[in-house]
PDB file of N, CA, C and O in Angstrom:
ATOM      1  N   MET A 123     -15.480 -19.219 -11.148  1.00  0.00           N
ATOM      2  CA  MET A 123     -16.055 -18.231 -12.079  1.00  0.00           C
ATOM      3  C   MET A 123     -16.374 -19.258 -13.354  1.00  0.00           C
ATOM      4  O   MET A 123     -15.576 -19.554 -13.864  1.00  0.00           O
ATOM      5  N   THR A 124     -17.576 -19.152 -13.904  1.00  0.00           N
ATOM      6  CA  THR A 124     -17.889 -19.772 -14.915  1.00  0.00           C
ATOM      7  C   THR A 124     -17.463 -18.882 -16.352  1.00  0.00           C
ATOM      8  O   THR A 124     -17.038 -17.722 -16.129  1.00  0.00           O
ATOM      9  N   ASP A 125     -17.385 -19.618 -17.294  1.00  0.00           N
ATOM     10  CA  ASP A 125     -16.919 -18.787 -18.695  1.00  0.00           C
ATOM     11  C   ASP A 125     -17.941 -17.609 -18.899  1.00  0.00           C
ATOM     12  O   ASP A 125     -17.599 -16.597 -19.262  1.00  0.00           O
ATOM     13  N   GLU A 126     -19.203 -18.056 -18.764  1.00  0.00           N
ATOM     14  CA  GLU A 126     -20.290 -16.905 -18.992  1.00  0.00           C
ATOM     15  C   GLU A 126     -20.075 -15.700 -18.096  1.00  0.00           C
ATOM     16  O   GLU A 126     -20.269 -14.569 -18.529  1.00  0.00           O
ATOM     17  N   GLU A 127     -19.778 -15.926 -16.837  1.00  0.00           N
ATOM     18  CA  GLU A 127     -19.529 -14.873 -15.888  1.00  0.00           C
ATOM     19  C   GLU A 127     -18.369 -14.070 -16.159  1.00  0.00           C
ATOM     20  O   GLU A 127     -18.238 -12.824 -16.023  1.00  0.00           O
ATOM     21  N   LEU A 128     -17.384 -14.753 -16.524  1.00  0.00           N
ATOM     22  CA  LEU A 128     -16.110 -14.144 -17.186  1.00  0.00           C
ATOM     23  C   LEU A 128     -16.461 -13.242 -18.255  1.00  0.00           C
ATOM     24  O   LEU A 128     -15.967 -12.147 -18.330  1.00  0.00           O
ATOM     25  N   LEU A 129     -17.203 -13.668 -19.204  1.00  0.00           N
ATOM     26  CA  LEU A 129     -17.653 -13.019 -20.382  1.00  0.00           C
ATOM     27  C   LEU A 129     -18.238 -11.597 -20.031  1.00  0.00           C
ATOM     28  O   LEU A 129     -18.062 -10.717 -20.604  1.00  0.00           O
ATOM     29  N   VAL A 130     -19.096 -11.743 -19.091  1.00  0.00           N
ATOM     30  CA  VAL A 130     -20.055 -10.640 -18.545  1.00  0.00           C
ATOM     31  C   VAL A 130     -19.038  -9.727 -17.995  1.00  0.00           C
ATOM     32  O   VAL A 130     -19.111  -8.435 -18.182  1.00  0.00           O
ATOM     33  N   GLU A 131     -18.232 -10.121 -17.176  1.00  0.00           N
ATOM     34  CA  GLU A 131     -17.104  -9.238 -16.646  1.00  0.00           C
ATOM     35  C   GLU A 131     -16.369  -8.472 -17.632  1.00  0.00           C
ATOM     36  O   GLU A 131     -15.907  -7.384 -17.512  1.00  0.00           O
ATOM     37  N   PHE A 132     -15.969  -9.259 -18.613  1.00  0.00           N
ATOM     38  CA  PHE A 132     -15.128  -8.567 -19.494  1.00  0.00           C
ATOM     39  C   PHE A 132     -15.893  -7.612 -20.269  1.00  0.00           C
ATOM     40  O   PHE A 132     -15.210  -6.546 -20.550  1.00  0.00           O
ATOM     41  N   ALA A 133     -17.182  -8.012 -20.786  1.00  0.00           N
ATOM     42  CA  ALA A 133     -17.906  -6.981 -21.311  1.00  0.00           C
ATOM     43  C   ALA A 133     -18.344  -5.536 -20.573  1.00  0.00           C
ATOM     44  O   ALA A 133     -18.203  -4.532 -21.109  1.00  0.00           O
ATOM     45  N   LEU A 134     -18.426  -5.765 -19.215  1.00  0.00           N
ATOM     46  CA  LEU A 134     -18.581  -4.606 -18.376  1.00  0.00           C
ATOM     47  C   LEU A 134     -17.340  -3.794 -18.378  1.00  0.00           C
ATOM     48  O   LEU A 134     -17.458  -2.402 -18.314  1.00  0.00           O
ATOM     49  N   THR A 135     -16.230  -4.410 -18.223  1.00  0.00           N
ATOM     50  CA  THR A 135     -15.014  -3.791 -18.249  1.00  0.00           C
ATOM     51  C   THR A 135     -14.977  -3.066 -19.529  1.00  0.00           C
ATOM     52  O   THR A 135     -14.084  -1.805 -19.522  1.00  0.00           O
ATOM     53  N   ARG A 136     -15.137  -3.564 -20.728  1.00  0.00           N
ATOM     54  CA  ARG A 136     -14.675  -3.008 -21.993  1.00  0.00           C
ATOM     55  C   ARG A 136     -15.741  -1.934 -22.017  1.00  0.00           C
ATOM     56  O   ARG A 136     -15.348  -0.784 -22.767  1.00  0.00           O
ATOM     57  N   LEU A 137     -17.001  -2.003 -21.297  1.00  0.00           N
ATOM     58  CA  LEU A 137     -17.907  -0.656 -21.521  1.00  0.00           C
ATOM     59  C   LEU A 137     -17.270   0.542 -20.853  1.00  0.00           C
ATOM     60  O   LEU A 137     -17.305   1.680 -21.004  1.00  0.00           O
ATOM     61  N   ASP A 138     -16.605   0.115 -19.676  1.00  0.00           N
ATOM     62  CA  ASP A 138     -15.810   1.217 -18.904  1.00  0.00           C
ATOM     63  C   ASP A 138     -14.513   1.828 -19.499  1.00  0.00           C
ATOM     64  O   ASP A 138     -14.178   2.949 -19.384  1.00  0.00           O
ATOM     65  N   HIS A 139     -13.973   0.985 -20.499  1.00  0.00           N
ATOM     66  CA  HIS A 139     -12.649   1.437 -21.041  1.00  0.00           C
ATOM     67  C   HIS A 139     -12.741   0.995 -22.617  1.00  0.00           C
ATOM     68  O   HIS A 139     -11.916   0.091 -22.977  1.00  0.00           O
ATOM     69  N   PRO A 140     -13.483   1.779 -23.431  1.00  0.00           N
ATOM     70  CA  PRO A 140     -13.569   1.402 -24.774  1.00  0.00           C
ATOM     71  C   PRO A 140     -12.473   1.695 -25.694  1.00  0.00           C
ATOM     72  O   PRO A 140     -12.390   1.087 -26.699  1.00  0.00           O
ATOM     73  N   ASP A 141     -11.520   2.582 -25.096  1.00  0.00           N
ATOM     74  CA  ASP A 141     -10.225   2.749 -25.929  1.00  0.00           C
ATOM     75  C   ASP A 141      -9.065   1.714 -25.938  1.00  0.00           C
ATOM     76  O   ASP A 141      -8.205   1.768 -26.681  1.00  0.00           O
ATOM     77  N   LEU A 142      -9.251   0.614 -24.889  1.00  0.00           N
ATOM     78  CA  LEU A 142      -8.287  -0.287 -24.587  1.00  0.00           C
ATOM     79  C   LEU A 142      -8.460  -1.489 -25.658  1.00  0.00           C
ATOM     80  O   LEU A 142      -9.480  -1.827 -26.125  1.00  0.00           O
ATOM     81  N   ASP A 143      -7.334  -1.982 -25.971  1.00  0.00           N
ATOM     82  CA  ASP A 143      -7.270  -3.286 -26.672  1.00  0.00           C
ATOM     83  C   ASP A 143      -7.858  -4.381 -25.819  1.00  0.00           C
ATOM     84  O   ASP A 143      -7.742  -4.369 -24.572  1.00  0.00           O
ATOM     85  N   LEU A 144      -8.081  -5.569 -26.455  1.00  0.00           N
ATOM     86  CA  LEU A 144      -8.546  -6.764 -25.871  1.00  0.00           C
ATOM     87  C   LEU A 144      -7.530  -7.241 -24.616  1.00  0.00           C
ATOM     88  O   LEU A 144      -8.057  -7.629 -23.681  1.00  0.00           O
ATOM     89  N   GLU A 145      -6.250  -7.302 -25.008  1.00  0.00           N
ATOM     90  CA  GLU A 145      -5.333  -7.826 -23.990  1.00  0.00           C
ATOM     91  C   GLU A 145      -5.431  -6.902 -22.618  1.00  0.00           C
ATOM     92  O   GLU A 145      -5.183  -7.396 -21.469  1.00  0.00           O
ATOM     93  N   GLU A 146      -5.335  -5.417 -22.849  1.00  0.00           N
ATOM     94  CA  GLU A 146      -5.418  -4.713 -21.779  1.00  0.00           C
ATOM     95  C   GLU A 146      -6.616  -4.715 -21.045  1.00  0.00           C
ATOM     96  O   GLU A 146      -6.804  -4.707 -19.838  1.00  0.00           O
ATOM     97  N   ILE A 147      -8.003  -5.064 -21.725  1.00  0.00           N
ATOM     98  CA  ILE A 147      -8.870  -5.216 -21.003  1.00  0.00           C
ATOM     99  C   ILE A 147      -9.114  -6.608 -20.172  1.00  0.00           C
ATOM    100  O   ILE A 147      -9.483  -6.558 -19.063  1.00  0.00           O
ATOM    101  N   ALA A 148      -8.395  -7.623 -20.639  1.00  0.00           N
ATOM    102  CA  ALA A 148      -8.269  -8.900 -20.117  1.00  0.00           C
ATOM    103  C   ALA A 148      -7.372  -8.785 -18.817  1.00  0.00           C
ATOM    104  O   ALA A 148      -7.739  -9.253 -17.741  1.00  0.00           O
ATOM    105  N   ALA A 149      -6.288  -7.835 -18.845  1.00  0.00           N
ATOM    106  CA  ALA A 149      -5.435  -7.583 -17.652  1.00  0.00           C
ATOM    107  C   ALA A 149      -6.274  -6.944 -16.787  1.00  0.00           C
ATOM    108  O   ALA A 149      -6.067  -7.208 -15.470  1.00  0.00           O
ATOM    109  N   LEU A 150      -7.186  -5.914 -16.985  1.00  0.00           N
ATOM    110  CA  LEU A 150      -7.957  -5.136 -16.126  1.00  0.00           C
ATOM    111  C   LEU A 150      -8.839  -6.069 -15.284  1.00  0.00           C
ATOM    112  O   LEU A 150      -9.266  -6.193 -14.104  1.00  0.00           O
ATOM    113  N   VAL A 151      -9.595  -7.139 -16.154  1.00  0.00           N
ATOM    114  CA  VAL A 151     -10.480  -8.200 -15.523  1.00  0.00           C
ATOM    115  C   VAL A 151      -9.730  -8.991 -14.626  1.00  0.00           C
ATOM    116  O   VAL A 151     -10.232  -9.077 -13.530  1.00  0.00           O
ATOM    117  N   VAL A 152      -8.425  -9.366 -14.906  1.00  0.00           N
ATOM    118  CA  VAL A 152      -7.705 -10.268 -13.989  1.00  0.00           C
ATOM    119  C   VAL A 152      -7.514  -9.482 -12.655  1.00  0.00           C
ATOM    120  O   VAL A 152      -7.594 -10.058 -11.551  1.00  0.00           O
ATOM    121  N   ARG A 153      -7.089  -8.219 -12.687  1.00  0.00           N
ATOM    122  CA  ARG A 153      -6.959  -7.341 -11.435  1.00  0.00           C
ATOM    123  C   ARG A 153      -8.150  -7.050 -10.769  1.00  0.00           C
ATOM    124  O   ARG A 153      -8.243  -7.285  -9.362  1.00  0.00           O
ATOM    125  N   ARG A 154      -9.200  -7.031 -11.505  1.00  0.00           N
ATOM    126  CA  ARG A 154     -10.488  -6.888 -10.782  1.00  0.00           C
ATOM    127  C   ARG A 154     -11.199  -7.969  -9.913  1.00  0.00           C
ATOM    128  O   ARG A 154     -11.587  -7.953  -8.726  1.00  0.00           O
ATOM    129  N   VAL A 155     -10.843  -9.170 -10.539  1.00  0.00           N
ATOM    130  CA  VAL A 155     -11.336 -10.363  -9.946  1.00  0.00           C
ATOM    131  C   VAL A 155     -10.679 -10.939  -8.736  1.00  0.00           C
ATOM    132  O   VAL A 155     -11.200 -11.725  -7.842  1.00  0.00           O
ATOM    133  N   GLY A 156      -9.339 -10.345  -8.430  1.00  0.00           N
ATOM    134  CA  GLY A 156      -8.563 -10.826  -7.266  1.00  0.00           C
ATOM    135  C   GLY A 156      -7.845 -11.807  -7.493  1.00  0.00           C
ATOM    136  O   GLY A 156      -7.890 -12.708  -8.401  1.00  0.00           O
ATOM    137  N   PRO A 157      -7.021 -12.185  -6.663  1.00  0.00           N
ATOM    138  CA  PRO A 157      -5.960 -13.075  -6.478  1.00  0.00           C
ATOM    139  C   PRO A 157      -6.411 -14.512  -6.666  1.00  0.00           C
ATOM    140  O   PRO A 157      -5.758 -15.502  -7.177  1.00  0.00           O
ATOM    141  N   ASP A 158      -7.454 -14.861  -6.127  1.00  0.00           N
ATOM    142  CA  ASP A 158      -8.088 -16.328  -6.097  1.00  0.00           C
ATOM    143  C   ASP A 158      -8.441 -16.676  -7.366  1.00  0.00           C
ATOM    144  O   ASP A 158      -8.065 -17.563  -7.974  1.00  0.00           O
ATOM    145  N   HIS A 159      -9.145 -15.807  -8.043  1.00  0.00           N
ATOM    146  CA  HIS A 159      -9.539 -16.050  -9.348  1.00  0.00           C
ATOM    147  C   HIS A 159      -8.436 -16.000 -10.297  1.00  0.00           C
ATOM    148  O   HIS A 159      -8.276 -16.645 -11.346  1.00  0.00           O
ATOM    149  N   GLU A 160      -7.436 -15.109 -10.014  1.00  0.00           N
ATOM    150  CA  GLU A 160      -6.181 -14.894 -10.913  1.00  0.00           C
ATOM    151  C   GLU A 160      -5.456 -16.441 -11.111  1.00  0.00           C
ATOM    152  O   GLU A 160      -5.068 -16.820 -12.000  1.00  0.00           O
ATOM    153  N   LEU A 161      -5.496 -16.950  -9.782  1.00  0.00           N
ATOM    154  CA  LEU A 161      -4.642 -18.269  -9.804  1.00  0.00           C
ATOM    155  C   LEU A 161      -5.653 -19.251 -10.493  1.00  0.00           C
ATOM    156  O   LEU A 161      -5.047 -20.046 -11.109  1.00  0.00           O
ATOM    157  N   GLU A 162      -6.856 -19.353 -10.431  1.00  0.00           N
ATOM    158  CA  GLU A 162      -7.754 -20.231 -11.088  1.00  0.00           C
ATOM    159  C   GLU A 162      -7.540 -20.234 -12.629  1.00  0.00           C
ATOM    160  O   GLU A 162      -7.403 -21.028 -13.437  1.00  0.00           O
ATOM    161  N   PHE A 163      -7.460 -18.793 -12.975  1.00  0.00           N
ATOM    162  CA  PHE A 163      -7.383 -18.696 -14.552  1.00  0.00           C
ATOM    163  C   PHE A 163      -6.060 -19.135 -15.006  1.00  0.00           C
ATOM    164  O   PHE A 163      -5.909 -19.712 -16.040  1.00  0.00           O
ATOM    165  N   ALA A 164      -5.112 -18.920 -14.327  1.00  0.00           N
ATOM    166  CA  ALA A 164      -3.631 -19.241 -14.742  1.00  0.00           C
ATOM    167  C   ALA A 164      -3.635 -20.774 -14.842  1.00  0.00           C
ATOM    168  O   ALA A 164      -2.925 -21.340 -15.574  1.00  0.00           O
ATOM    169  N   SER A 165      -4.103 -21.355 -13.744  1.00  0.00           N
ATOM    170  CA  SER A 165      -3.985 -22.942 -13.782  1.00  0.00           C
ATOM    171  C   SER A 165      -4.820 -23.506 -14.740  1.00  0.00           C
ATOM    172  O   SER A 165      -4.365 -24.402 -15.516  1.00  0.00           O
ATOM    173  N   ARG A 166      -5.858 -22.755 -15.310  1.00  0.00           N
ATOM    174  CA  ARG A 166      -6.703 -23.425 -16.315  1.00  0.00           C
ATOM    175  C   ARG A 166      -5.866 -23.186 -17.749  1.00  0.00           C
ATOM    176  O   ARG A 166      -5.905 -23.865 -18.422  1.00  0.00           O
ATOM    177  N   SER A 167      -5.147 -22.033 -17.895  1.00  0.00           N
ATOM    178  CA  SER A 167      -4.535 -21.444 -19.026  1.00  0.00           C
ATOM    179  C   SER A 167      -3.266 -22.720 -18.879  1.00  0.00           C
ATOM    180  O   SER A 167      -3.066 -23.342 -20.174  1.00  0.00           O
ATOM    181  N   LEU A 168      -2.588 -22.811 -17.869  1.00  0.00           N
ATOM    182  CA  LEU A 168      -1.482 -23.783 -18.041  1.00  0.00           C
ATOM    183  C   LEU A 168      -1.693 -25.217 -18.285  1.00  0.00           C
ATOM    184  O   LEU A 168      -0.978 -25.932 -18.967  1.00  0.00           O
ATOM    185  N   ALA A 169      -3.036 -25.592 -17.730  1.00  0.00           N
ATOM    186  CA  ALA A 169      -3.556 -26.836 -18.081  1.00  0.00           C
ATOM    187  C   ALA A 169      -3.972 -27.125 -19.604  1.00  0.00           C
ATOM    188  O   ALA A 169      -3.788 -28.138 -20.387  1.00  0.00           O
ATOM    189  N   ALA A 170      -4.547 -25.999 -20.178  1.00  0.00           N
ATOM    190  CA  ALA A 170      -4.886 -26.149 -21.525  1.00  0.00           C
ATOM    191  C   ALA A 170      -3.378 -26.175 -22.570  1.00  0.00           C
ATOM    192  O   ALA A 170      -3.637 -26.829 -23.566  1.00  0.00           O
ATOM    193  N   ARG A 171      -2.417 -25.548 -22.000  1.00  0.00           N
ATOM    194  CA  ARG A 171      -1.328 -25.498 -22.708  1.00  0.00           C
ATOM    195  C   ARG A 171      -0.376 -26.747 -22.477  1.00  0.00           C
ATOM    196  O   ARG A 171       0.711 -26.962 -22.859  1.00  0.00           O
ATOM    197  N   ASP A 172      -0.845 -27.677 -21.518  1.00  0.00           N
ATOM    198  CA  ASP A 172      -0.059 -28.797 -21.016  1.00  0.00           C
ATOM    199  C   ASP A 172       1.185 -28.274 -20.355  1.00  0.00           C
ATOM    200  O   ASP A 172       2.133 -29.145 -20.774  1.00  0.00           O
ATOM    201  N   GLU A 173       1.257 -27.541 -19.640  1.00  0.00           N
ATOM    202  CA  GLU A 173       2.409 -27.016 -18.942  1.00  0.00           C
ATOM    203  C   GLU A 173       2.494 -26.981 -17.394  1.00  0.00           C
ATOM    204  O   GLU A 173       1.384 -26.928 -16.968  1.00  0.00           O
ATOM    205  N   LEU A 174       3.587 -27.259 -16.765  1.00  0.00           N
ATOM    206  CA  LEU A 174       3.413 -27.319 -15.299  1.00  0.00           C
ATOM    207  C   LEU A 174       3.762 -25.856 -14.756  1.00  0.00           C
ATOM    208  O   LEU A 174       3.275 -25.880 -13.521  1.00  0.00           O
ATOM    209  N   ARG A 175       4.434 -25.004 -15.231  1.00  0.00           N
ATOM    210  CA  ARG A 175       4.654 -23.827 -14.794  1.00  0.00           C
ATOM    211  C   ARG A 175       4.468 -22.552 -15.544  1.00  0.00           C
ATOM    212  O   ARG A 175       4.590 -22.761 -16.850  1.00  0.00           O
ATOM    213  N   GLY A 176       4.347 -21.350 -15.082  1.00  0.00           N
ATOM    214  CA  GLY A 176       4.298 -20.225 -15.864  1.00  0.00           C
ATOM    215  C   GLY A 176       3.992 -19.142 -14.887  1.00  0.00           C
ATOM    216  O   GLY A 176       3.653 -19.288 -13.716  1.00  0.00           O
ATOM    217  N   ALA A 177       4.259 -17.905 -15.319  1.00  0.00           N
ATOM    218  CA  ALA A 177       3.888 -16.802 -14.598  1.00  0.00           C
ATOM    219  C   ALA A 177       2.525 -16.599 -14.413  1.00  0.00           C
ATOM    220  O   ALA A 177       1.783 -16.838 -15.318  1.00  0.00           O
ATOM    221  N   VAL A 178       2.141 -16.307 -13.352  1.00  0.00           N
ATOM    222  CA  VAL A 178       0.713 -16.353 -12.931  1.00  0.00           C
ATOM    223  C   VAL A 178      -0.151 -15.297 -13.679  1.00  0.00           C
ATOM    224  O   VAL A 178      -1.148 -15.555 -14.448  1.00  0.00           O
ATOM    225  N   PHE A 179       0.190 -13.931 -13.646  1.00  0.00           N
ATOM    226  CA  PHE A 179      -0.705 -12.886 -14.349  1.00  0.00           C
ATOM    227  C   PHE A 179      -0.752 -13.013 -15.700  1.00  0.00           C
ATOM    228  O   PHE A 179      -1.837 -13.089 -16.503  1.00  0.00           O
ATOM    229  N   PRO A 180       0.383 -13.377 -16.501  1.00  0.00           N
ATOM    230  CA  PRO A 180       0.171 -13.416 -17.828  1.00  0.00           C
ATOM    231  C   PRO A 180      -0.660 -14.678 -18.355  1.00  0.00           C
ATOM    232  O   PRO A 180      -1.358 -14.655 -19.357  1.00  0.00           O
ATOM    233  N   SER A 181      -0.450 -15.637 -17.642  1.00  0.00           N
ATOM    234  CA  SER A 181      -1.235 -16.858 -17.753  1.00  0.00           C
ATOM    235  C   SER A 181      -2.737 -16.608 -17.531  1.00  0.00           C
ATOM    236  O   SER A 181      -3.725 -17.142 -18.360  1.00  0.00           O
ATOM    237  N   ALA A 182      -3.071 -15.907 -16.540  1.00  0.00           N
ATOM    238  CA  ALA A 182      -4.384 -15.605 -16.202  1.00  0.00           C
ATOM    239  C   ALA A 182      -4.982 -14.761 -17.294  1.00  0.00           C
ATOM    240  O   ALA A 182      -6.285 -14.927 -17.762  1.00  0.00           O
ATOM    241  N   VAL A 183      -4.253 -13.655 -17.875  1.00  0.00           N
ATOM    242  CA  VAL A 183      -4.810 -13.002 -18.818  1.00  0.00           C
ATOM    243  C   VAL A 183      -4.911 -13.807 -20.173  1.00  0.00           C
ATOM    244  O   VAL A 183      -5.920 -13.587 -20.903  1.00  0.00           O
ATOM    245  N   GLU A 184      -4.028 -14.596 -20.369  1.00  0.00           N
ATOM    246  CA  GLU A 184      -4.189 -15.621 -21.584  1.00  0.00           C
ATOM    247  C   GLU A 184      -5.475 -16.346 -21.708  1.00  0.00           C
ATOM    248  O   GLU A 184      -6.184 -16.395 -22.494  1.00  0.00           O
ATOM    249  N   HIS A 185      -5.815 -16.784 -20.399  1.00  0.00           N
ATOM    250  CA  HIS A 185      -7.009 -17.601 -20.153  1.00  0.00           C
ATOM    251  C   HIS A 185      -8.150 -16.704 -20.381  1.00  0.00           C
ATOM    252  O   HIS A 185      -9.143 -17.237 -21.019  1.00  0.00           O
ATOM    253  N   VAL A 186      -8.292 -15.554 -20.102  1.00  0.00           N
ATOM    254  CA  VAL A 186      -9.305 -14.670 -20.236  1.00  0.00           C
ATOM    255  C   VAL A 186      -9.699 -14.485 -21.682  1.00  0.00           C
ATOM    256  O   VAL A 186     -10.625 -14.429 -22.108  1.00  0.00           O
ATOM    257  N   LEU A 187      -8.505 -13.966 -22.342  1.00  0.00           N
ATOM    258  CA  LEU A 187      -8.508 -13.802 -23.693  1.00  0.00           C
ATOM    259  C   LEU A 187      -8.864 -15.106 -24.469  1.00  0.00           C
ATOM    260  O   LEU A 187      -9.833 -14.955 -25.456  1.00  0.00           O
ATOM    261  N   ARG A 188      -8.552 -16.258 -24.266  1.00  0.00           N
ATOM    262  CA  ARG A 188      -9.067 -17.583 -24.878  1.00  0.00           C
ATOM    263  C   ARG A 188     -10.499 -17.777 -24.605  1.00  0.00           C
ATOM    264  O   ARG A 188     -11.093 -18.053 -25.554  1.00  0.00           O
ATOM    265  N   VAL A 189     -11.025 -17.454 -23.471  1.00  0.00           N
ATOM    266  CA  VAL A 189     -12.546 -17.587 -23.124  1.00  0.00           C
ATOM    267  C   VAL A 189     -13.157 -16.649 -23.985  1.00  0.00           C
ATOM    268  O   VAL A 189     -14.160 -17.047 -24.504  1.00  0.00           O
ATOM    269  N   VAL A 190     -12.774 -15.324 -23.869  1.00  0.00           N
ATOM    270  CA  VAL A 190     -13.596 -14.268 -24.625  1.00  0.00           C
ATOM    271  C   VAL A 190     -13.492 -14.728 -26.276  1.00  0.00           C
ATOM    272  O   VAL A 190     -14.705 -14.605 -26.909  1.00  0.00           O
ATOM    273  N   LEU A 191     -12.580 -15.063 -26.851  1.00  0.00           N
ATOM    274  CA  LEU A 191     -12.510 -15.167 -28.054  1.00  0.00           C
ATOM    275  C   LEU A 191     -13.151 -16.416 -28.612  1.00  0.00           C
ATOM    276  O   LEU A 191     -13.877 -16.596 -29.673  1.00  0.00           O
ATOM    277  N   THR A 192     -13.220 -17.500 -27.694  1.00  0.00           N
ATOM    278  CA  THR A 192     -13.983 -18.765 -27.997  1.00  0.00           C
ATOM    279  C   THR A 192     -15.307 -18.341 -27.894  1.00  0.00           C
ATOM    280  O   THR A 192     -16.179 -18.892 -28.805  1.00  0.00           O
ATOM    281  N   LEU A 193     -15.852 -17.688 -26.827  1.00  0.00           N
ATOM    282  CA  LEU A 193     -17.318 -17.660 -26.751  1.00  0.00           C
ATOM    283  C   LEU A 193     -17.856 -16.543 -27.703  1.00  0.00           C
ATOM    284  O   LEU A 193     -18.881 -16.452 -27.912  1.00  0.00           O
ATOM    285  N   ARG A 194     -16.912 -15.654 -28.117  1.00  0.00           N
ATOM    286  CA  ARG A 194     -17.312 -14.728 -29.109  1.00  0.00           C
ATOM    287  C   ARG A 194     -17.775 -15.249 -30.471  1.00  0.00           C
ATOM    288  O   ARG A 194     -18.620 -14.693 -31.275  1.00  0.00           O
ATOM    289  N   GLY A 195     -17.332 -16.424 -30.776  1.00  0.00           N
ATOM    290  CA  GLY A 195     -17.395 -17.072 -32.133  1.00  0.00           C
ATOM    291  C   GLY A 195     -16.545 -16.617 -33.213  1.00  0.00           C
ATOM    292  O   GLY A 195     -15.693 -15.730 -32.954  1.00  0.00           O
ATOM    293  N   PRO A 196     -16.776 -17.095 -34.289  1.00  0.00           N
ATOM    294  CA  PRO A 196     -16.050 -16.807 -35.747  1.00  0.00           C
ATOM    295  C   PRO A 196     -16.413 -15.214 -35.953  1.00  0.00           C
ATOM    296  O   PRO A 196     -17.444 -14.790 -35.776  1.00  0.00           O
ATOM    297  N   ALA A 197     -15.340 -14.570 -36.391  1.00  0.00           N
ATOM    298  CA  ALA A 197     -15.612 -13.293 -36.969  1.00  0.00           C
ATOM    299  C   ALA A 197     -16.242 -13.269 -38.259  1.00  0.00           C
ATOM    300  O   ALA A 197     -16.084 -14.230 -39.225  1.00  0.00           O
ATOM    301  N   ASP A 198     -17.153 -12.274 -38.488  1.00  0.00           N
ATOM    302  CA  ASP A 198     -18.069 -12.205 -39.635  1.00  0.00           C
ATOM    303  C   ASP A 198     -17.297 -11.627 -40.703  1.00  0.00           C
ATOM    304  O   ASP A 198     -16.375 -10.808 -40.730  1.00  0.00           O
TER     305      ASP A 198
END
């Protein structure tokens, strides 16, 4: 899944759940995309942090948040 596709998934999930904070939305996205993408996201997050191990779900959520905040750009 590309970063752009991930951002679209995040935006659609946020539209469905406007009252949730960003981390809760990221967790929903990770649950929606399934275990294969969850593992992919976790591995990307751990690679970015230069770590060999970590819990899969929190690492995947961290990756989703990192991508969303990076592509979102600076706050006005």
